[in-house]
mmCIF file of C-alpha atoms in Angstrom:
data_model
loop_
_atom_site.group_PDB
_atom_site.id
_atom_site.type_symbol
_atom_site.label_atom_id
_atom_site.label_comp_id
_atom_site.label_asym_id
_atom_site.label_seq_id
_atom_site.Cartn_x
_atom_site.Cartn_y
_atom_site.Cartn_z
ATOM 1 C CA MET A 1 -56.629 -15.892 -6.194
ATOM 2 C CA SER A 2 -53.325 -17.191 -4.846
ATOM 3 C CA ALA A 3 -51.447 -20.104 -6.293
ATOM 4 C CA SER A 4 -51.878 -21.994 -3.063
ATOM 5 C CA THR A 5 -55.648 -22.025 -3.452
ATOM 6 C CA LEU A 6 -55.342 -23.492 -6.940
ATOM 7 C CA THR A 7 -53.199 -26.361 -5.782
ATOM 8 C CA SER A 8 -55.282 -29.472 -5.295
ATOM 9 C CA PRO A 9 -54.753 -31.366 -2.050
ATOM 10 C CA PRO A 10 -52.466 -34.367 -2.351
ATOM 11 C CA ARG A 11 -54.234 -37.668 -2.878
ATOM 12 C CA ARG A 12 -53.655 -40.439 -0.456
ATOM 13 C CA ALA A 13 -52.469 -43.604 -2.106
ATOM 14 C CA LEU A 14 -54.534 -46.668 -1.400
ATOM 15 C CA PRO A 15 -52.784 -49.251 0.714
ATOM 16 C CA GLY A 16 -51.401 -52.107 -1.325
ATOM 17 C CA PRO A 17 -48.385 -54.294 -1.865
ATOM 18 C CA ARG A 18 -45.143 -52.434 -2.379
ATOM 19 C CA GLY A 19 -41.459 -53.137 -2.773
ATOM 20 C CA LEU A 20 -40.435 -56.772 -2.627
ATOM 21 C CA VAL A 21 -43.987 -58.005 -2.093
ATOM 22 C CA TRP A 22 -45.150 -56.292 -5.270
ATOM 23 C CA THR A 23 -42.131 -57.617 -7.143
ATOM 24 C CA VAL A 24 -42.856 -61.204 -6.106
ATOM 25 C CA LEU A 25 -46.541 -60.841 -7.005
ATOM 26 C CA ARG A 26 -45.706 -59.302 -10.370
ATOM 27 C CA LEU A 27 -42.975 -61.784 -11.250
ATOM 28 C CA HIS A 28 -45.022 -64.861 -10.345
ATOM 29 C CA ARG A 29 -48.489 -63.655 -11.310
ATOM 30 C CA THR A 30 -49.041 -66.645 -13.608
ATOM 31 C CA ALA A 31 -48.421 -69.073 -10.754
ATOM 32 C CA LEU A 32 -50.725 -66.978 -8.563
ATOM 33 C CA TRP A 33 -53.528 -67.214 -11.118
ATOM 34 C CA ILE A 34 -53.005 -70.961 -11.466
ATOM 35 C CA TRP A 35 -53.181 -71.367 -7.692
ATOM 36 C CA THR A 36 -56.321 -69.235 -7.517
ATOM 37 C CA GLY A 37 -57.897 -71.299 -10.289
ATOM 38 C CA PHE A 38 -57.025 -74.510 -8.445
ATOM 39 C CA VAL A 39 -58.611 -73.255 -5.215
ATOM 40 C CA VAL A 40 -61.763 -72.143 -7.051
ATOM 41 C CA LEU A 41 -62.008 -75.479 -8.907
ATOM 42 C CA ALA A 42 -61.507 -77.580 -5.770
ATOM 43 C CA ALA A 43 -63.890 -75.401 -3.755
ATOM 44 C CA GLY A 44 -66.507 -75.721 -6.491
ATOM 45 C CA LEU A 45 -66.165 -79.512 -6.468
ATOM 46 C CA LEU A 46 -66.501 -79.611 -2.675
ATOM 47 C CA LEU A 47 -69.593 -77.392 -2.751
ATOM 48 C CA TRP A 48 -71.141 -79.532 -5.496
ATOM 49 C CA LEU A 49 -70.498 -82.672 -3.440
ATOM 50 C CA TYR A 50 -72.050 -80.914 -0.454
ATOM 51 C CA GLY A 51 -75.137 -79.834 -2.399
ATOM 52 C CA PRO A 52 -76.602 -81.219 -5.627
ATOM 53 C CA GLY A 53 -73.980 -83.928 -6.072
ATOM 54 C CA ALA A 54 -75.165 -85.721 -2.934
ATOM 55 C CA ALA A 55 -78.908 -85.605 -3.666
ATOM 56 C CA HIS A 56 -79.277 -88.920 -5.533
ATOM 57 C CA THR A 57 -77.144 -90.981 -3.152
ATOM 58 C CA GLN A 58 -78.783 -89.352 -0.125
ATOM 59 C CA HIS A 59 -82.204 -90.318 -1.522
ATOM 60 C CA LEU A 60 -81.077 -93.934 -1.880
ATOM 61 C CA LEU A 61 -79.771 -93.927 1.695
ATOM 62 C CA ASP A 62 -83.009 -92.491 3.015
ATOM 63 C CA THR A 63 -85.024 -95.081 1.068
ATOM 64 C CA PHE A 64 -82.983 -98.296 1.309
ATOM 65 C CA GLY A 65 -80.321 -97.580 3.930
ATOM 66 C CA TYR A 66 -76.714 -98.647 3.430
ATOM 67 C CA ALA A 67 -77.848 -101.037 0.686
ATOM 68 C CA GLY A 68 -78.810 -97.995 -1.366
ATOM 69 C CA VAL A 69 -75.356 -96.471 -0.883
ATOM 70 C CA GLN A 70 -73.739 -99.709 -2.036
ATOM 71 C CA GLU A 71 -76.009 -100.025 -5.048
ATOM 72 C CA ASP A 72 -75.269 -96.439 -6.102
ATOM 73 C CA ALA A 73 -71.517 -97.080 -5.956
ATOM 74 C CA TRP A 74 -71.629 -100.448 -7.703
ATOM 75 C CA THR A 75 -73.790 -99.290 -10.598
ATOM 76 C CA ALA A 76 -71.860 -96.053 -11.237
ATOM 77 C CA GLY A 77 -68.708 -97.714 -12.511
ATOM 78 C CA THR A 78 -65.442 -99.205 -11.322
ATOM 79 C CA ILE A 79 -65.149 -98.620 -7.594
ATOM 80 C CA GLY A 80 -61.915 -96.861 -6.644
ATOM 81 C CA SER A 81 -61.468 -95.211 -10.022
ATOM 82 C CA PRO A 82 -61.587 -91.394 -10.206
ATOM 83 C CA PHE A 83 -63.528 -91.821 -13.458
ATOM 84 C CA SER A 84 -66.236 -94.081 -12.058
ATOM 85 C CA GLY A 85 -68.640 -91.222 -11.355
ATOM 86 C CA ALA A 86 -69.722 -92.833 -8.092
ATOM 87 C CA TYR A 87 -70.342 -90.342 -5.319
ATOM 88 C CA ASN A 88 -68.169 -92.492 -3.065
ATOM 89 C CA ASP A 89 -65.178 -92.063 -5.389
ATOM 90 C CA LEU A 90 -65.772 -88.394 -6.170
ATOM 91 C CA PHE A 91 -65.748 -87.712 -2.430
ATOM 92 C CA TYR A 92 -62.032 -88.591 -2.326
ATOM 93 C CA ASP A 93 -60.988 -86.564 -5.373
ATOM 94 C CA PRO A 94 -60.460 -83.214 -3.569
ATOM 95 C CA ALA A 95 -58.027 -84.957 -1.190
ATOM 96 C CA SER A 96 -56.100 -86.197 -4.219
ATOM 97 C CA LEU A 97 -56.080 -82.661 -5.620
ATOM 98 C CA LEU A 98 -54.663 -81.355 -2.339
ATOM 99 C CA ASN A 99 -51.820 -83.882 -2.533
ATOM 100 C CA ILE A 100 -51.125 -82.845 -6.112
ATOM 101 C CA ALA A 101 -51.114 -79.200 -5.009
ATOM 102 C CA SER A 102 -48.593 -79.993 -2.276
ATOM 103 C CA PHE A 103 -46.336 -81.582 -4.896
ATOM 104 C CA ALA A 104 -46.822 -78.674 -7.312
ATOM 105 C CA VAL A 105 -45.891 -76.122 -4.631
ATOM 106 C CA ALA A 106 -42.574 -77.878 -4.025
ATOM 107 C CA VAL A 107 -41.791 -78.045 -7.755
ATOM 108 C CA PHE A 108 -42.697 -74.380 -8.250
ATOM 109 C CA ALA A 109 -40.627 -73.266 -5.254
ATOM 110 C CA GLY A 110 -37.597 -75.250 -6.343
ATOM 111 C CA GLY A 111 -37.730 -74.178 -9.969
ATOM 112 C CA SER A 112 -39.452 -70.914 -10.825
ATOM 113 C CA LEU A 113 -39.420 -69.242 -7.403
ATOM 114 C CA ILE A 114 -35.735 -69.673 -6.492
ATOM 115 C CA ALA A 115 -33.456 -71.612 -8.847
ATOM 116 C CA ARG A 116 -34.431 -69.775 -12.025
ATOM 117 C CA GLU A 117 -33.549 -66.395 -10.505
ATOM 118 C CA LEU A 118 -30.228 -67.711 -9.240
ATOM 119 C CA GLU A 119 -29.496 -69.321 -12.586
ATOM 120 C CA ASN A 120 -30.199 -66.265 -14.728
ATOM 121 C CA GLY A 121 -28.613 -63.795 -12.300
ATOM 122 C CA THR A 122 -31.676 -61.696 -11.429
ATOM 123 C CA ALA A 123 -31.315 -62.579 -7.748
ATOM 124 C CA ARG A 124 -27.804 -61.121 -7.521
ATOM 125 C CA LEU A 125 -28.990 -58.076 -9.433
ATOM 126 C CA ALA A 126 -31.683 -57.524 -6.791
ATOM 127 C CA TRP A 127 -29.110 -57.935 -4.005
ATOM 128 C CA THR A 128 -27.070 -55.064 -5.447
ATOM 129 C CA GLN A 129 -30.067 -52.694 -5.414
ATOM 130 C CA SER A 130 -30.650 -52.059 -1.712
ATOM 131 C CA VAL A 131 -32.314 -55.464 -1.215
ATOM 132 C CA THR A 132 -30.440 -57.740 1.144
ATOM 133 C CA PRO A 133 -30.377 -61.459 0.359
ATOM 134 C CA ALA A 134 -32.223 -62.187 3.621
ATOM 135 C CA ARG A 135 -35.060 -59.769 2.749
ATOM 136 C CA TRP A 136 -35.226 -61.214 -0.754
ATOM 137 C CA LEU A 137 -35.626 -64.753 0.568
ATOM 138 C CA ALA A 138 -38.078 -63.678 3.283
ATOM 139 C CA ALA A 139 -40.349 -62.159 0.633
ATOM 140 C CA LYS A 140 -39.986 -65.239 -1.558
ATOM 141 C CA LEU A 141 -41.183 -67.359 1.350
ATOM 142 C CA ALA A 142 -43.814 -65.089 2.902
ATOM 143 C CA VAL A 143 -45.907 -64.242 -0.161
ATOM 144 C CA PRO A 144 -46.460 -67.836 -1.395
ATOM 145 C CA ALA A 145 -46.928 -69.033 2.204
ATOM 146 C CA LEU A 146 -49.777 -66.550 2.676
ATOM 147 C CA PHE A 147 -51.605 -67.687 -0.454
ATOM 148 C CA ILE A 148 -50.994 -71.359 0.373
ATOM 149 C CA THR A 149 -52.332 -70.975 3.911
ATOM 150 C CA VAL A 150 -55.439 -69.066 2.863
ATOM 151 C CA GLY A 151 -56.235 -71.377 -0.067
ATOM 152 C CA THR A 152 -55.681 -74.709 1.651
ATOM 153 C CA GLY A 153 -57.305 -73.430 4.846
ATOM 154 C CA LEU A 154 -60.474 -72.634 2.884
ATOM 155 C CA LEU A 155 -60.473 -76.053 1.210
ATOM 156 C CA VAL A 156 -59.930 -77.873 4.513
ATOM 157 C CA ALA A 157 -62.836 -75.981 6.087
ATOM 158 C CA LEU A 158 -65.087 -76.945 3.146
ATOM 159 C CA TYR A 159 -63.904 -80.571 3.313
ATOM 160 C CA ARG A 160 -64.695 -80.835 7.025
ATOM 161 C CA MET A 161 -68.128 -79.332 6.317
ATOM 162 C CA LEU A 162 -68.662 -81.927 3.584
ATOM 163 C CA TRP A 163 -67.551 -84.732 5.898
ATOM 164 C CA SER A 164 -69.968 -83.619 8.621
ATOM 165 C CA ALA A 165 -72.854 -83.524 6.156
ATOM 166 C CA HIS A 166 -72.299 -86.530 3.889
ATOM 167 C CA SER A 167 -69.657 -88.932 5.176
ATOM 168 C CA ASN A 168 -72.602 -91.293 5.744
ATOM 169 C CA LEU A 169 -72.699 -91.759 1.953
ATOM 170 C CA LEU A 170 -69.251 -93.407 1.850
ATOM 171 C CA LEU A 171 -68.715 -97.137 1.560
ATOM 172 C CA ALA A 172 -67.481 -98.655 4.789
ATOM 173 C CA GLY A 173 -63.827 -99.676 4.917
ATOM 174 C CA ILE A 174 -60.389 -98.254 5.539
ATOM 175 C CA GLY A 175 -60.918 -95.414 3.045
ATOM 176 C CA PRO A 176 -63.214 -93.254 5.201
ATOM 177 C CA ARG A 177 -60.856 -93.528 8.183
ATOM 178 C CA ALA A 178 -57.812 -92.623 6.086
ATOM 179 C CA LEU A 179 -59.648 -89.587 4.663
ATOM 180 C CA TYR A 180 -60.989 -88.597 8.083
ATOM 181 C CA PHE A 181 -57.499 -88.472 9.579
ATOM 182 C CA SER A 182 -55.791 -86.936 6.537
ATOM 183 C CA VAL A 183 -57.863 -83.734 6.244
ATOM 184 C CA GLY A 184 -57.237 -81.076 8.871
ATOM 185 C CA PRO A 185 -54.573 -78.580 9.971
ATOM 186 C CA ALA A 186 -51.869 -80.944 8.720
ATOM 187 C CA THR A 187 -53.310 -80.540 5.212
ATOM 188 C CA VAL A 188 -52.323 -76.866 5.410
ATOM 189 C CA ALA A 189 -48.898 -77.671 6.845
ATOM 190 C CA ALA A 190 -47.975 -80.172 4.114
ATOM 191 C CA PRO A 191 -47.709 -77.677 1.201
ATOM 192 C CA LEU A 192 -45.897 -75.239 3.510
ATOM 193 C CA LEU A 193 -43.306 -77.966 4.020
ATOM 194 C CA GLY A 194 -43.289 -78.398 0.233
ATOM 195 C CA LEU A 195 -42.520 -74.692 -0.101
ATOM 196 C CA ALA A 196 -39.568 -75.035 2.277
ATOM 197 C CA VAL A 197 -38.348 -78.171 0.492
ATOM 198 C CA GLY A 198 -38.452 -76.432 -2.883
ATOM 199 C CA VAL A 199 -36.756 -73.266 -1.650
ATOM 200 C CA LEU A 200 -33.889 -75.224 -0.110
ATOM 201 C CA ALA A 201 -33.471 -77.341 -3.252
ATOM 202 C CA GLY A 202 -33.364 -74.204 -5.379
ATOM 203 C CA LEU A 203 -30.760 -72.543 -3.184
ATOM 204 C CA VAL A 204 -28.534 -75.605 -3.026
ATOM 205 C CA LEU A 205 -28.698 -76.619 -6.702
ATOM 206 C CA ARG A 206 -29.127 -73.141 -8.294
ATOM 207 C CA ARG A 207 -30.328 -74.686 -11.542
ATOM 208 C CA THR A 208 -33.982 -74.851 -12.494
ATOM 209 C CA LEU A 209 -34.456 -78.385 -13.808
ATOM 210 C CA PRO A 210 -32.377 -80.215 -11.174
ATOM 211 C CA ALA A 211 -33.987 -78.166 -8.388
ATOM 212 C CA LEU A 212 -37.563 -78.831 -9.430
ATOM 213 C CA ALA A 213 -36.789 -82.533 -9.939
ATOM 214 C CA VAL A 214 -35.232 -82.909 -6.485
ATOM 215 C CA ALA A 215 -38.019 -80.890 -4.862
ATOM 216 C CA GLY A 216 -40.677 -83.023 -6.562
ATOM 217 C CA VAL A 217 -39.056 -86.287 -5.487
ATOM 218 C CA ALA A 218 -38.599 -85.044 -1.908
ATOM 219 C CA GLN A 219 -42.205 -83.874 -1.595
ATOM 220 C CA SER A 220 -43.459 -87.145 -3.094
ATOM 221 C CA ALA A 221 -41.597 -88.905 -0.291
ATOM 222 C CA VAL A 222 -43.284 -86.625 2.253
ATOM 223 C CA ILE A 223 -46.724 -87.439 0.815
ATOM 224 C CA ALA A 224 -45.988 -91.173 0.874
ATOM 225 C CA PHE A 225 -44.660 -90.945 4.441
ATOM 226 C CA ARG A 226 -47.820 -89.170 5.590
ATOM 227 C CA ALA A 227 -49.980 -91.865 4.045
ATOM 228 C CA ASN A 228 -48.148 -94.888 5.418
ATOM 229 C CA SER A 229 -46.339 -93.994 8.644
ATOM 230 C CA TRP A 230 -47.344 -93.385 12.243
ATOM 231 C CA PRO A 231 -48.502 -90.897 13.521
ATOM 232 C CA PHE A 232 -49.949 -90.028 10.146
ATOM 233 C CA GLN A 233 -52.647 -92.713 10.190
ATOM 234 C CA GLY A 234 -51.395 -95.095 7.539
ATOM 235 C CA SER A 235 -54.025 -96.688 5.344
ATOM 236 C CA TYR A 236 -53.540 -100.239 6.622
ATOM 237 C CA GLN A 237 -52.559 -99.572 10.218
ATOM 238 C CA GLN A 238 -55.941 -98.858 11.774
ATOM 239 C CA PRO A 239 -59.402 -100.470 11.809
ATOM 240 C CA GLU A 240 -62.446 -98.919 10.241
ATOM 241 C CA LEU A 241 -64.266 -95.991 11.789
ATOM 242 C CA SER A 242 -67.246 -97.034 13.873
ATOM 243 C CA VAL A 243 -70.572 -96.642 12.083
ATOM 244 C CA ARG A 244 -74.014 -96.236 13.626
ATOM 245 C CA SER A 245 -76.909 -97.235 11.360
ATOM 246 C CA ARG A 246 -80.600 -97.334 12.189
ATOM 247 C CA ALA A 247 -83.913 -97.756 10.387
ATOM 248 C CA ILE A 248 -86.765 -95.374 11.173
ATOM 249 C CA THR A 249 -90.384 -96.586 11.459
ATOM 250 C CA SER A 250 -93.522 -94.561 10.765
ATOM 251 C CA THR A 251 -93.842 -93.876 14.497
ATOM 252 C CA GLY A 252 -90.368 -92.348 14.605
ATOM 253 C CA ALA A 253 -88.836 -95.295 16.442
ATOM 254 C CA ARG A 254 -85.281 -96.239 15.505
ATOM 255 C CA ILE A 255 -84.653 -99.934 15.043
ATOM 256 C CA PRO A 256 -81.747 -102.027 13.699
ATOM 257 C CA ASP A 257 -81.576 -102.236 9.918
ATOM 258 C CA PRO A 258 -83.832 -105.204 9.012
ATOM 259 C CA GLY A 259 -81.625 -106.053 6.022
ATOM 260 C CA CYS A 260 -84.314 -105.641 3.383
ATOM 261 C CA TYR A 261 -81.864 -104.129 0.886
ATOM 262 C CA GLU A 262 -84.061 -102.819 -1.972
ATOM 263 C CA ASN A 263 -87.072 -105.015 -1.251
ATOM 264 C CA ARG A 264 -89.908 -102.526 -0.767
ATOM 265 C CA ALA A 265 -92.308 -105.223 0.436
ATOM 266 C CA CYS A 266 -89.867 -106.156 3.184
ATOM 267 C CA LEU A 267 -89.500 -102.493 4.146
ATOM 268 C CA ALA A 268 -93.280 -102.100 4.314
ATOM 269 C CA ARG A 269 -93.563 -105.248 6.417
ATOM 270 C CA HIS A 270 -91.157 -103.775 8.976
ATOM 271 C CA ASP A 271 -92.867 -100.360 8.745
ATOM 272 C CA VAL A 272 -89.555 -98.738 7.706
ATOM 273 C CA VAL A 273 -89.897 -95.252 6.237
ATOM 274 C CA GLY A 274 -86.289 -94.050 6.395
ATOM 275 C CA PHE A 275 -82.736 -94.662 7.539
ATOM 276 C CA THR A 276 -79.949 -92.865 9.350
ATOM 277 C CA ARG A 277 -76.240 -93.636 9.156
ATOM 278 C CA GLU A 278 -73.182 -91.850 10.510
ATOM 279 C CA TYR A 279 -69.497 -92.372 11.113
ATOM 280 C CA LEU A 280 -68.744 -91.837 14.782
ATOM 281 C CA PRO A 281 -65.946 -89.356 15.564
ATOM 282 C CA SER A 282 -62.675 -90.754 16.861
ATOM 283 C CA PRO A 283 -61.012 -89.324 19.998
ATOM 284 C CA ASP A 284 -57.685 -89.861 18.205
ATOM 285 C CA TYR A 285 -58.412 -87.237 15.552
ATOM 286 C CA TRP A 286 -57.170 -84.044 17.216
ATOM 287 C CA PRO A 287 -54.154 -85.571 19.013
ATOM 288 C CA ARG A 288 -52.935 -87.095 15.744
ATOM 289 C CA GLN A 289 -53.732 -84.012 13.654
ATOM 290 C CA LEU A 290 -51.940 -81.684 16.052
ATOM 291 C CA LEU A 291 -48.965 -84.021 16.310
ATOM 292 C CA GLU A 292 -48.696 -84.349 12.546
ATOM 293 C CA THR A 293 -49.115 -80.595 12.060
ATOM 294 C CA GLY A 294 -46.387 -79.918 14.604
ATOM 295 C CA VAL A 295 -43.993 -82.365 12.947
ATOM 296 C CA LEU A 296 -44.582 -80.915 9.469
ATOM 297 C CA LEU A 297 -44.260 -77.288 10.609
ATOM 298 C CA ALA A 298 -41.141 -78.076 12.647
ATOM 299 C CA ALA A 299 -39.576 -79.757 9.609
ATOM 300 C CA ALA A 300 -40.500 -76.729 7.480
ATOM 301 C CA ALA A 301 -38.971 -74.352 10.036
ATOM 302 C CA ILE A 302 -35.721 -76.350 10.100
ATOM 303 C CA LEU A 303 -35.494 -76.343 6.307
ATOM 304 C CA VAL A 304 -36.154 -72.600 6.192
ATOM 305 C CA ALA A 305 -33.388 -72.001 8.742
ATOM 306 C CA VAL A 306 -31.032 -74.142 6.666
ATOM 307 C CA ALA A 307 -32.086 -72.229 3.545
ATOM 308 C CA PHE A 308 -31.113 -68.906 5.128
ATOM 309 C CA GLY A 309 -27.745 -70.417 6.102
ATOM 310 C CA VAL A 310 -27.162 -71.615 2.539
ATOM 311 C CA LEU A 311 -28.188 -68.205 1.197
ATOM 312 C CA ARG A 312 -25.728 -66.477 3.504
ATOM 313 C CA ARG A 313 -22.863 -68.550 2.108
ATOM 314 C CA THR A 314 -24.134 -68.193 -1.474
ATOM 315 C CA SER A 315 -24.429 -64.404 -1.334
ATOM 316 C CA THR A 316 -20.951 -63.927 0.119
ATOM 317 C CA SER A 317 -19.164 -66.335 -2.215
#
């Protein structure tokens, strides 16, 4: 038997991250696990709100109409507090988590992702080992951007599904409109802008603590601007979303809500056996979402271009 017949055929390596991508994943694996945990936690909350979390309030709506929704919110605790336990308040919590995530991305990018490596010299060490500064920065941007886009995209899809199913369980007011216009493609663009903000801060300041502080302050300003400035649907700039409410009789007819509140005798007198309620969609949603998304992505692109210019000067100095 020849030696060639004893030689086993070479194994094909499974495709996977290599080179700079693998280095970024390995170096920032803790941040990756934290991000994954955040996405799982927020997705779990959204699915709970979509399913079992909505059951009690939905029953009150079906039985007493909007009066049941109000009673559920008022008896659950302090309205507007994240600790009230009211379904109305819990509905807004994932949006708050997404804002916090946008802030955290900027802080991470400014500190751990960029400035720390410039401060301790590992970036320059990488640049001397067949890795150009431009490739190094491209990897630093591309890997987090992929995880941010996938994670926030999933959460936005779940949030829109939740809105379609149970926005009728929210108390009327400015809150539902602000939430309606704040969740969409722009929600994905906002942390991407935070990534660009943090990367630029890290490259300019080159020190971890100052970079993460500046990045956090800058992204906080972005979040505040989105909430209070046109075209980002500021909380007090627009009227409420239109609501359509009807009572359903035993014959299936839909009539105006008789205003019985929780008076079962009144409901029986009007032959009411159920209720429907829905927020009507606004034709402004997609124009404003696309405009906001374009503005945020354009700002991110400009900051990334500036970051590469700063890196070019840094690496040659």
